[in-house]
Short mmCIF file of C-alpha atoms in Angstrom, two decimals:
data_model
loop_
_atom_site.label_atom_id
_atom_site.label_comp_id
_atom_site.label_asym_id
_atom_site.label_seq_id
_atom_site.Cartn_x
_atom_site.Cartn_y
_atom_site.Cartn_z
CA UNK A 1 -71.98 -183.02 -4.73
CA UNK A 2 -72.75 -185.44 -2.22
CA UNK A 3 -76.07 -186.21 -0.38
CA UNK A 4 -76.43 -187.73 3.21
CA UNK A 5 -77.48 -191.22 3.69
CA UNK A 6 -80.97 -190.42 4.53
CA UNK A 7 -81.91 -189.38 1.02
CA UNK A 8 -81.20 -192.40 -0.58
CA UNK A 9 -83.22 -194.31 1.90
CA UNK A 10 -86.09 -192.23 1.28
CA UNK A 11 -85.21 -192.25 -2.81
CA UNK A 12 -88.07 -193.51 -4.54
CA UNK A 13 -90.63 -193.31 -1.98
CA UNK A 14 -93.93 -192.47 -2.24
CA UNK A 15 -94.42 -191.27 -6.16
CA UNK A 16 -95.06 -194.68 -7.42
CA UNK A 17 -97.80 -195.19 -5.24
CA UNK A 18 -99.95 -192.07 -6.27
CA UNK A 19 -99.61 -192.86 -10.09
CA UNK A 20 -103.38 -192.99 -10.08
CA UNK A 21 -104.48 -190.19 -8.16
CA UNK A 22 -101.26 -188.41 -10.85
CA UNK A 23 -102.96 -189.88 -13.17
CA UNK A 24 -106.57 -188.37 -12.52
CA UNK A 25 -105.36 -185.19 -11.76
CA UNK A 26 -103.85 -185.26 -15.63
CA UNK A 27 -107.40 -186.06 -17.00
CA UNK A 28 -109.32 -183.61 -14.95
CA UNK A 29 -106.52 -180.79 -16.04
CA UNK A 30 -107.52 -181.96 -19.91
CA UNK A 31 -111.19 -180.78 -19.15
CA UNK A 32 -112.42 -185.10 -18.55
CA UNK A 33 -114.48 -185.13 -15.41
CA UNK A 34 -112.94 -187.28 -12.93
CA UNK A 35 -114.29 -188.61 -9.63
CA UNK A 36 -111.05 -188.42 -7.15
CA UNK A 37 -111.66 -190.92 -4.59
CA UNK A 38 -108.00 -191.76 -3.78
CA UNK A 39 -107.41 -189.09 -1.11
CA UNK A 40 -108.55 -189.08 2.23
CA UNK A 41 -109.85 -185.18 3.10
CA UNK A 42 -112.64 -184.77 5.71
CA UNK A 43 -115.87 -183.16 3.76
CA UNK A 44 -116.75 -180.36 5.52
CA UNK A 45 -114.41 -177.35 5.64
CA UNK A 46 -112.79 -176.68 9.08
CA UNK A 47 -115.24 -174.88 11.16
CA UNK A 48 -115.10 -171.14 11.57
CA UNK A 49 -114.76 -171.12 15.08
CA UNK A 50 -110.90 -172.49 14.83
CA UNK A 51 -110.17 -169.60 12.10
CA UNK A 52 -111.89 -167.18 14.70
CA UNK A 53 -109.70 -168.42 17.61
CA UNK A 54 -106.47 -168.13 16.03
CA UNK A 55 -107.32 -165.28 14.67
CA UNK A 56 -107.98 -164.05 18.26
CA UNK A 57 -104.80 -165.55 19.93
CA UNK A 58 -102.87 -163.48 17.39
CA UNK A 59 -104.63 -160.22 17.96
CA UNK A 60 -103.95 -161.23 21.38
CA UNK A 61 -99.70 -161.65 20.86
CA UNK A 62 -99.57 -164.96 20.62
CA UNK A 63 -96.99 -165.44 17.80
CA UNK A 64 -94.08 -165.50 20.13
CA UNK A 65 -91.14 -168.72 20.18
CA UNK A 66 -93.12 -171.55 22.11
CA UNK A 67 -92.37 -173.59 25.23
CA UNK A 68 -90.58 -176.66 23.56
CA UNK A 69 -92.81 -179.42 24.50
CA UNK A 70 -95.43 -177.01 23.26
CA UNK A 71 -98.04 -174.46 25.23
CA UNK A 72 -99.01 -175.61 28.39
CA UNK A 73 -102.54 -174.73 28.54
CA UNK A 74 -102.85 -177.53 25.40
CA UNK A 75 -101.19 -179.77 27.26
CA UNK A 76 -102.77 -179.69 30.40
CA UNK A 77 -106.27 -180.30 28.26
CA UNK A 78 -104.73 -183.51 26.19
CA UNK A 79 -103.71 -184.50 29.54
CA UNK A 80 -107.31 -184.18 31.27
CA UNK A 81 -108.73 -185.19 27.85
CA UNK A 82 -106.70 -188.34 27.59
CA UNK A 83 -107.01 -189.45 31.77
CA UNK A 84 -110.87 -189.27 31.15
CA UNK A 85 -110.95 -191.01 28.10
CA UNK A 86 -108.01 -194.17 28.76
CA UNK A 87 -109.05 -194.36 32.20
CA UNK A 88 -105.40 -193.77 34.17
CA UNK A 89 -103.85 -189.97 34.74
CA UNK A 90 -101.93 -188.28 32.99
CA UNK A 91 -100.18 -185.42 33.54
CA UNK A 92 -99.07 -182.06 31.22
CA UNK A 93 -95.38 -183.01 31.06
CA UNK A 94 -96.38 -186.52 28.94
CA UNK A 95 -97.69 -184.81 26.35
CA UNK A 96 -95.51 -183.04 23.44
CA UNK A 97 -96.70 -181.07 20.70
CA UNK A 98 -95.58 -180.81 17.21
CA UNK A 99 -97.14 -179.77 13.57
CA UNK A 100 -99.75 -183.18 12.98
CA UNK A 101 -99.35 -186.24 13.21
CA UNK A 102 -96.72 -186.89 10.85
CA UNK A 103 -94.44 -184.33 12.56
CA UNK A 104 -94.91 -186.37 15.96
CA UNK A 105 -94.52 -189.51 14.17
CA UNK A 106 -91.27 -188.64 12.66
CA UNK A 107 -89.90 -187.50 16.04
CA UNK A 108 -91.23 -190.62 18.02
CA UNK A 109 -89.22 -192.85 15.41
CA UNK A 110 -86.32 -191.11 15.84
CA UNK A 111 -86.40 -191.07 19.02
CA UNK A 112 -87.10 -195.06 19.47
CA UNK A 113 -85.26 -196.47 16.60
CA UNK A 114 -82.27 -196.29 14.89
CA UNK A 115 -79.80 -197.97 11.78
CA UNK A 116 -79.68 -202.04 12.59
CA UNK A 117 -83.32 -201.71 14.64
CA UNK A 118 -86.37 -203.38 13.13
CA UNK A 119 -89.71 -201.95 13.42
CA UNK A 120 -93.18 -203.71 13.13
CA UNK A 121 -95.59 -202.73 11.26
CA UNK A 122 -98.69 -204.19 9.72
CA UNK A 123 -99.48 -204.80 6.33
CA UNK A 124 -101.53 -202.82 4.46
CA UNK A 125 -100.14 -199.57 5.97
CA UNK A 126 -100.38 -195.77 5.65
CA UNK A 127 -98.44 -194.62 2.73
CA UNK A 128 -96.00 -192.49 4.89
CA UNK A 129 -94.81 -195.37 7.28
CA UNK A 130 -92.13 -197.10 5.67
CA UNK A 131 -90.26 -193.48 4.62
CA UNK A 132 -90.89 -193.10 8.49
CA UNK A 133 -89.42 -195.80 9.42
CA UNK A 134 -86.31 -195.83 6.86
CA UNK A 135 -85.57 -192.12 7.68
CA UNK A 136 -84.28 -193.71 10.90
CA UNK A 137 -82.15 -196.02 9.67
CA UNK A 138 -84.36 -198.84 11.10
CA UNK A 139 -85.60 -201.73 8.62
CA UNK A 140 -89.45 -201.83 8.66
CA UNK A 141 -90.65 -205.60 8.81
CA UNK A 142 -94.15 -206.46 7.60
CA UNK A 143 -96.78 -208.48 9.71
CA UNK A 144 -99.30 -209.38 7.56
CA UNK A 145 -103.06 -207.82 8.33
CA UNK A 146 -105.57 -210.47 7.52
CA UNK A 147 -108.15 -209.49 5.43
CA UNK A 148 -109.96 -213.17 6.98
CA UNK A 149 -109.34 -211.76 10.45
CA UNK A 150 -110.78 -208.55 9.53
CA UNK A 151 -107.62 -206.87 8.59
CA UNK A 152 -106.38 -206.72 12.82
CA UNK A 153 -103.13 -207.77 13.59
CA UNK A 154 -102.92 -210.92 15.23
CA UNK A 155 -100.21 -211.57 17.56
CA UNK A 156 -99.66 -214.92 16.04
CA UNK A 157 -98.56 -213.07 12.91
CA UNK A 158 -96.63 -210.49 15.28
CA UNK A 159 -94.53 -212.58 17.50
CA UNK A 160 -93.35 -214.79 14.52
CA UNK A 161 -91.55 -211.76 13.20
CA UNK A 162 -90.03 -210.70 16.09
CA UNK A 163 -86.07 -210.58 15.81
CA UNK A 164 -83.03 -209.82 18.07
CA UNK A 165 -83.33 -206.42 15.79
CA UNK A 166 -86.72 -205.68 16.95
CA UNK A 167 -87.20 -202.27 18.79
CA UNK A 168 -90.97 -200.94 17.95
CA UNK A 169 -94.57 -202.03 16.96
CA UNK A 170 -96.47 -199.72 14.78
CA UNK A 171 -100.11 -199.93 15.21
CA UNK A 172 -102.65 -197.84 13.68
CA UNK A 173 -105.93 -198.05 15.19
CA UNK A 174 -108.64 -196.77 13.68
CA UNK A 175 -106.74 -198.57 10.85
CA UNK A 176 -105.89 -197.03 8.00
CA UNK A 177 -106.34 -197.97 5.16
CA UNK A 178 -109.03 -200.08 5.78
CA UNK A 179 -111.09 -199.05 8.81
CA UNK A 180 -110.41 -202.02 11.25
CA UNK A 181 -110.34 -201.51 15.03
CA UNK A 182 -108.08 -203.40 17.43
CA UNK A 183 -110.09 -205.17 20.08
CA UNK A 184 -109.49 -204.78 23.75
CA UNK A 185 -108.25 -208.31 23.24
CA UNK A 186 -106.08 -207.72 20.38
CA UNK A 187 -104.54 -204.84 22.21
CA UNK A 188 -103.89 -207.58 25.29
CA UNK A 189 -102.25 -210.17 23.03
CA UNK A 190 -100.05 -207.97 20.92
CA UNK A 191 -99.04 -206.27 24.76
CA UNK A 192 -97.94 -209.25 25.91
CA UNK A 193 -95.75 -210.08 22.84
CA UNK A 194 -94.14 -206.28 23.43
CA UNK A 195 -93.57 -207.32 27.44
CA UNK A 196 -91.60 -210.28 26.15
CA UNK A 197 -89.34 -208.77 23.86
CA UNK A 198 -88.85 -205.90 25.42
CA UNK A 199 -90.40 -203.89 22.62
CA UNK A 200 -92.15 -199.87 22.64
CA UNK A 201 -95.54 -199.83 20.70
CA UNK A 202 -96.22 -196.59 18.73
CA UNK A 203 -100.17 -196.11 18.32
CA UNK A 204 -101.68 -193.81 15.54
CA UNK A 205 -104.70 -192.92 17.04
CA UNK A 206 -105.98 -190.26 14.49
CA UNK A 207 -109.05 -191.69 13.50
CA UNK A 208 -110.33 -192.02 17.01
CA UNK A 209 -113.22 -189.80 16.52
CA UNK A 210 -114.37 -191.38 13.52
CA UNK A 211 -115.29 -194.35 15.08
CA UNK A 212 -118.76 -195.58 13.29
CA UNK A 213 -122.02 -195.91 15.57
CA UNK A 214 -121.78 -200.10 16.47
CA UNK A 215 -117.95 -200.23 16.88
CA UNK A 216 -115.62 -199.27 20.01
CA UNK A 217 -112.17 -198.15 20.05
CA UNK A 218 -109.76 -199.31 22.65
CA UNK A 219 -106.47 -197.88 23.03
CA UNK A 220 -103.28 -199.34 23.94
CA UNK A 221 -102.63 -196.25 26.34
CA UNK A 222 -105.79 -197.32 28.56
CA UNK A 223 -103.28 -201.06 29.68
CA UNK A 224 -101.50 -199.94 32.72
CA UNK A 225 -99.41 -202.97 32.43
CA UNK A 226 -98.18 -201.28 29.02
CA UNK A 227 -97.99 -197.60 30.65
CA UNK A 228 -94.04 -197.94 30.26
CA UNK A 229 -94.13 -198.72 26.63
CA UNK A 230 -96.81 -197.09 24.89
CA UNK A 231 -96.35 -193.63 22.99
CA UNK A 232 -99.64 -192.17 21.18
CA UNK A 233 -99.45 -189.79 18.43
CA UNK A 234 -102.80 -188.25 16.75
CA UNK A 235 -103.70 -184.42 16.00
CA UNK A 236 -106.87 -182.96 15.04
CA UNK A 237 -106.47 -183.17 11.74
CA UNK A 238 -109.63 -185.70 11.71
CA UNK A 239 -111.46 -185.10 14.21
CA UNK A 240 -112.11 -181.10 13.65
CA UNK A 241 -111.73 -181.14 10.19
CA UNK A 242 -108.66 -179.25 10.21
CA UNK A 243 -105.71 -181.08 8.34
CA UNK A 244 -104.10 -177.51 7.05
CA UNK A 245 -103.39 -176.24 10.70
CA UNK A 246 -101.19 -178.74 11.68
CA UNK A 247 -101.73 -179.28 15.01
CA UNK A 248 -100.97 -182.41 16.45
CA UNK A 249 -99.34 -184.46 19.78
CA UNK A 250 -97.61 -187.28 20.90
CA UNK A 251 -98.48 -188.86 24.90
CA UNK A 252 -96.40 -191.58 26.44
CA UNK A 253 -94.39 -191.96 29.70
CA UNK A 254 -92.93 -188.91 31.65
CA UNK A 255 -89.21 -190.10 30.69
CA UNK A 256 -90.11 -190.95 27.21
CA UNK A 257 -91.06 -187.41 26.72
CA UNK A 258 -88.26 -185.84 28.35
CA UNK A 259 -85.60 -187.84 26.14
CA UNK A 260 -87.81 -186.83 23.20
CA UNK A 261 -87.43 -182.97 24.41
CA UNK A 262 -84.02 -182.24 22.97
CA UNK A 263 -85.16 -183.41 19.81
CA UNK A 264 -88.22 -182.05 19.33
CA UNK A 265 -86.28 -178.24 20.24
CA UNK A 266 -83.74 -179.15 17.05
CA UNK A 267 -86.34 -179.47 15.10
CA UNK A 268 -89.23 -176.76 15.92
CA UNK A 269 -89.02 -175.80 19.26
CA UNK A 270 -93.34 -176.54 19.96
CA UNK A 271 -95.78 -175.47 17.68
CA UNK A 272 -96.71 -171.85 17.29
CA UNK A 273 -98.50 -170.58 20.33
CA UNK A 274 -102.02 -169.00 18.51
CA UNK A 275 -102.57 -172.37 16.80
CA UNK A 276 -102.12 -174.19 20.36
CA UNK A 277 -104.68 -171.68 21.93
CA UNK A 278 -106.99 -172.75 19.15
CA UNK A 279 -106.24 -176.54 19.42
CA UNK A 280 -106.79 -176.22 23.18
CA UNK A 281 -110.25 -174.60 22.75
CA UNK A 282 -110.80 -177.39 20.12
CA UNK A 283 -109.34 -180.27 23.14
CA UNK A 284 -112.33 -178.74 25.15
CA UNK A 285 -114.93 -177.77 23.38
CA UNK A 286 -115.23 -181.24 21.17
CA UNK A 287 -115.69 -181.63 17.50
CA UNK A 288 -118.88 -180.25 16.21
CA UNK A 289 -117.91 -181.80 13.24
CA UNK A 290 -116.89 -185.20 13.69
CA UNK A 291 -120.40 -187.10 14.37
CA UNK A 292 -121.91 -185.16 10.94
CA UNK A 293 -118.82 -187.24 9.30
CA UNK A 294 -119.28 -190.31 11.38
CA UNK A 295 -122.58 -190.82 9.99
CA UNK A 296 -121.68 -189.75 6.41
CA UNK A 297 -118.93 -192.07 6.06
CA UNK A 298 -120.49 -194.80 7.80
CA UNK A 299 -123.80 -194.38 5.33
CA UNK A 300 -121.54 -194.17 2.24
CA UNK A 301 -119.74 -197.54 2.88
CA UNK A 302 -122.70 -199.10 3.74
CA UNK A 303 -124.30 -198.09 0.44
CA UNK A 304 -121.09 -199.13 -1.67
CA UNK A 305 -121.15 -202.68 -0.22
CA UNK A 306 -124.59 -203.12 -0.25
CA UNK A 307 -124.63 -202.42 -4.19
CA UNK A 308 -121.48 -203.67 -4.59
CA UNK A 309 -121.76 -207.15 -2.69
CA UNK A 310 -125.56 -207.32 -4.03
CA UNK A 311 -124.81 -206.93 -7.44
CA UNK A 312 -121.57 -207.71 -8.70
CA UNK A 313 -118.72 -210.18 -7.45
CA UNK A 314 -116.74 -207.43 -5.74
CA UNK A 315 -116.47 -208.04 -2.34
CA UNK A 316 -116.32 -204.91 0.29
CA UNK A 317 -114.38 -204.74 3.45
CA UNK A 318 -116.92 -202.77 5.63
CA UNK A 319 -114.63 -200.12 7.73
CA UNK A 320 -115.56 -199.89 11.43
CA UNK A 321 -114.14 -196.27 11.51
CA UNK A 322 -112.43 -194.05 8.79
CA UNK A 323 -112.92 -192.47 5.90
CA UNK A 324 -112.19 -195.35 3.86
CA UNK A 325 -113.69 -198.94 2.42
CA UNK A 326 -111.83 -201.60 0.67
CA UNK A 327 -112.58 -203.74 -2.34
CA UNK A 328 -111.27 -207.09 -3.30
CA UNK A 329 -111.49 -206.82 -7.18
CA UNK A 330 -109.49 -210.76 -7.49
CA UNK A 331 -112.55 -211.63 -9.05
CA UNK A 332 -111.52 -209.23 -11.84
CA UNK A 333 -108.59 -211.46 -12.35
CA UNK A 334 -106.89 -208.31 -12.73
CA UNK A 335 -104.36 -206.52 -9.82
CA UNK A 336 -105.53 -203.64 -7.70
CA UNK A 337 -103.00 -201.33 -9.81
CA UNK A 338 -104.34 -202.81 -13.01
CA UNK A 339 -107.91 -202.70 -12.22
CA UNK A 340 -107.62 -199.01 -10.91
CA UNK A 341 -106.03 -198.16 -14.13
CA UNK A 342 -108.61 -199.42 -16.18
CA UNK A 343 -111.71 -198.19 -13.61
CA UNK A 344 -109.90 -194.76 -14.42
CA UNK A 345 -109.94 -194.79 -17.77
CA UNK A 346 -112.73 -196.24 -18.88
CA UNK A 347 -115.20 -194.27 -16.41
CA UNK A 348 -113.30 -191.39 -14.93
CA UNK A 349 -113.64 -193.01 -11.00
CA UNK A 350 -110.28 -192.97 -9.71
CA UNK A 351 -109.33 -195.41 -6.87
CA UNK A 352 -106.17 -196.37 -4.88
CA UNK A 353 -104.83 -199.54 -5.80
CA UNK A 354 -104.19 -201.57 -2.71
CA UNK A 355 -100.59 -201.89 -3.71
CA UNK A 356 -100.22 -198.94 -2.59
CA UNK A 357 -100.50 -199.46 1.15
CA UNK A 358 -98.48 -202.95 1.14
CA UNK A 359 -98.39 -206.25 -0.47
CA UNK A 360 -101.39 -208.16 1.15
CA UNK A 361 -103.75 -205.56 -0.36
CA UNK A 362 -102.40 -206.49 -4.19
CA UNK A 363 -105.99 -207.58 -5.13
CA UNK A 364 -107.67 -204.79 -4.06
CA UNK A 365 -108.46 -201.10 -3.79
CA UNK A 366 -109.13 -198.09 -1.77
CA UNK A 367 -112.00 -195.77 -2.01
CA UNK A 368 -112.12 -192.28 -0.26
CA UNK A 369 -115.32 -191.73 1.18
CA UNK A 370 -115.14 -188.37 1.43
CA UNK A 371 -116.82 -186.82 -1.77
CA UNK A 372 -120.76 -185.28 -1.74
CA UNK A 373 -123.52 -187.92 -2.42
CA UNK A 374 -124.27 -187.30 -5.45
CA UNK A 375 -121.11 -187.68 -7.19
CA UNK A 376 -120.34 -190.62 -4.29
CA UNK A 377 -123.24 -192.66 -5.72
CA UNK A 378 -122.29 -191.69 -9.09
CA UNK A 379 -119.21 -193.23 -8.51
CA UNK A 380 -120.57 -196.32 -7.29
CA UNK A 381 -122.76 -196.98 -10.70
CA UNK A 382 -120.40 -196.92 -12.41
CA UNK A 383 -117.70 -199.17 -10.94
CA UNK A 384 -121.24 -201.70 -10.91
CA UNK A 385 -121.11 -201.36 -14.13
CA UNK A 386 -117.78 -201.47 -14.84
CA UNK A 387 -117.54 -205.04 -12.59
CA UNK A 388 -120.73 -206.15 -14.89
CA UNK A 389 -117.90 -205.50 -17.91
CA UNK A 390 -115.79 -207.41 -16.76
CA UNK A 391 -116.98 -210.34 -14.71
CA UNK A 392 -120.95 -210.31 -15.82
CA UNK A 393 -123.41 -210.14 -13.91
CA UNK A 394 -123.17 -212.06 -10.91
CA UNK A 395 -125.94 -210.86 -8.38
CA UNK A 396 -125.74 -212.70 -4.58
CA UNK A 397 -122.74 -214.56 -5.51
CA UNK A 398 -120.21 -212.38 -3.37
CA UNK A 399 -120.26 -212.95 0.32
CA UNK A 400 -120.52 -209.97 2.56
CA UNK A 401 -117.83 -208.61 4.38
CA UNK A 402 -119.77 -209.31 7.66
CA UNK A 403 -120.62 -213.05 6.70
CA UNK A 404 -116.71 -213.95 7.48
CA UNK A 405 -115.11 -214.70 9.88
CA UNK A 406 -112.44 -212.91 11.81
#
């Protein structure tokens, strides 16, 4: 039997890259307690009040076929949401709803790219992009994300990539996976490269509200000059705590939207009309969850680098945003896979390697900040004590992620 093309460009992808996390769940399953901080859940349960307003919007008949960009009430608040917020109007008809963010994702790629494209996209990236991107037929093309220049894409790095080929830019700001923010100026630079070339920019925007107290998020939406260009996808998924309900959006110009429309109708025909009551309440009401995480995550990076930086020579990327910090274990002399492996099995604290998420993060890891305190801090004795193991004891001798320069 045969198989269409797509499969074998997506063959492969994405089980490598969990074989820790696989791993850990193996050792927890044999009864060894295990600290999972490879995957990125928020901490707090979705609140009740989303549960109680689907629950009403079905009680009410809402579990009808949708309108195909999705419900229009949702979309007129992401459109009222999104003029206050990037500072230029918007209007119901730019905004499309789909399942999350991946869902949107997915669509937006299809729509903008296609076999003998190149897309942009920096390096370290979520795990999902480059199955994204090959589903398409497009060739993803890596622009290295500096860990010197705090991990933001530079446009430097961008424009040297840039082909004939090139279609898109993939940005992802907050950055995942390590919790940089594009600057205002960033956002300008790597604009102007996309005016030259002709080329759409596709923003992942779904750590927005985790933004940590000290930091400010700009978004490439809020450039008029890149109005034509720029498509946003995010969902609350983050922000309300709420990954299992799938609700998410993309926003971009009127005609990019309507193009998208026949597409998004083969493939779901909007998102169910109870959950987009309940997202729309969400749109309005706010997140009574995100600033509780905010300060949570924000508090647990700060502690790991602190420790970390002050007692071993680990170095810490400190995340602006996220749920998320970074380590560079090089001084290990051992790989980000490696060192995860052994971290794993020699004190049950399992990590992401680095790898994972793209080449320039081979020397270093990922650590979910997303489990309680007491198991967080746990956690971090015992990878100090597992860096003591294996490069002694080296107090003050790593410089802190905010003493370099970007």
């Amino acid at each position: 039997m045969r198989f269409s093309a797509v499969t074998e460009r997506l063959a492969g992808q994405g089980g490598a890259k969990w074989a820790v996390h696989f791993r850990a769940a193996e050792m927890a399953a044999a009864g060894r307690d295990v600290i999972r901080l490879t995957i990125g859940e928020p901490d707090v349960p979705a609140p009740d009040s989303l549960a109680e307003a689907a629950t009403r919007a079905m009680h009410a008949g809402r579990t009808g076929y949708s309108d195909g960009r999705g419900e229009i009430g949702l979309r007129r608040a992401l459109a009222e949401r999104y003029s206050a917020t990037r500072g230029r109007p918007f209007i119901p008809d730019q905004v499309m709803c789909f399942p999350g963010t991946q869902t949107a994702l997915y669509a937006v790629m299809c729509a903008l790219a296609e076999a003998g494209d190149e897309v942009l996209v920096g390096d370290p990236m979520y795990a999902t992009y480059e199955g994204v991107i090959r589903a398409t037929g497009a060739t993803m093309v890596p622009v290295p994300l500096r860990p010197e220049r705090g991990f933001r894409m530079a446009a430097e790095d961008l424009a040297a990539r840039v082909t004939p080929k090139s279609r898109a830019i993939l940005l992802t700001t907050p950055h995942n996976p390590t919790g940089a923010i594009l600057s205002a100026g960033d956002i300008a630079a790597i604009g102007a490269v996309a005016r030259a070339h002709d080329l759409w920019i596709i923003s992942d925007e779904v750590y927005e509200e985790m933004v940590f107290d000290g930091a400010r998020f700009t978004s490439p939406l809020a450039d008029p000059d890149l109005a034509e260009r720029v498509v946003a996808v995010s969902s609350i998924s983050k922000s309300h705590a709420a990954p299992g309900f799938r609700s998410g959006w993309c926003i971009g110009p009127e005609a990019f939207t309507e193009a998208l429309l026949p597409l998004s109708e083969v493939m779901l025909f909007g998102n169910q009309p109870f959950l987009a009551d309940m997202t729309e309440a969400a749109i309005r009401a706010g997140s009574e969850v995100a600033p509780g995480m905010r300060a949570r995550f924000a508090a647990r990076a700060a502690r790991l680098a602190d420790r970390l930086e002050g007692e071993t020579a680990l170095r810490v990327h400190r995340p602006e945003a996220g749920m998320f910090a970074m380590i560079d274990v090089s001084a290990t002399g051992m790989s980000g896979t490696d060192y995860a492996f052994d971290l794993l099995e020699q004190t049950g604290v399992a990590v992401m390697p680095g790898a994972s998420f793209g080449a320039t993060l081979d020397g270093w890891v990922r650590v979910a900040l997303t489990v309680g305190e007491s198991q967080f801090d746990y956690a971090i004795e015992q990878i100090v004590a597992h860096a003591t193991r294996l490069c002694g004891q080296t107090a003050g001798t790593a410089p802190r992620a905010d003493q370099i320069v970007s």
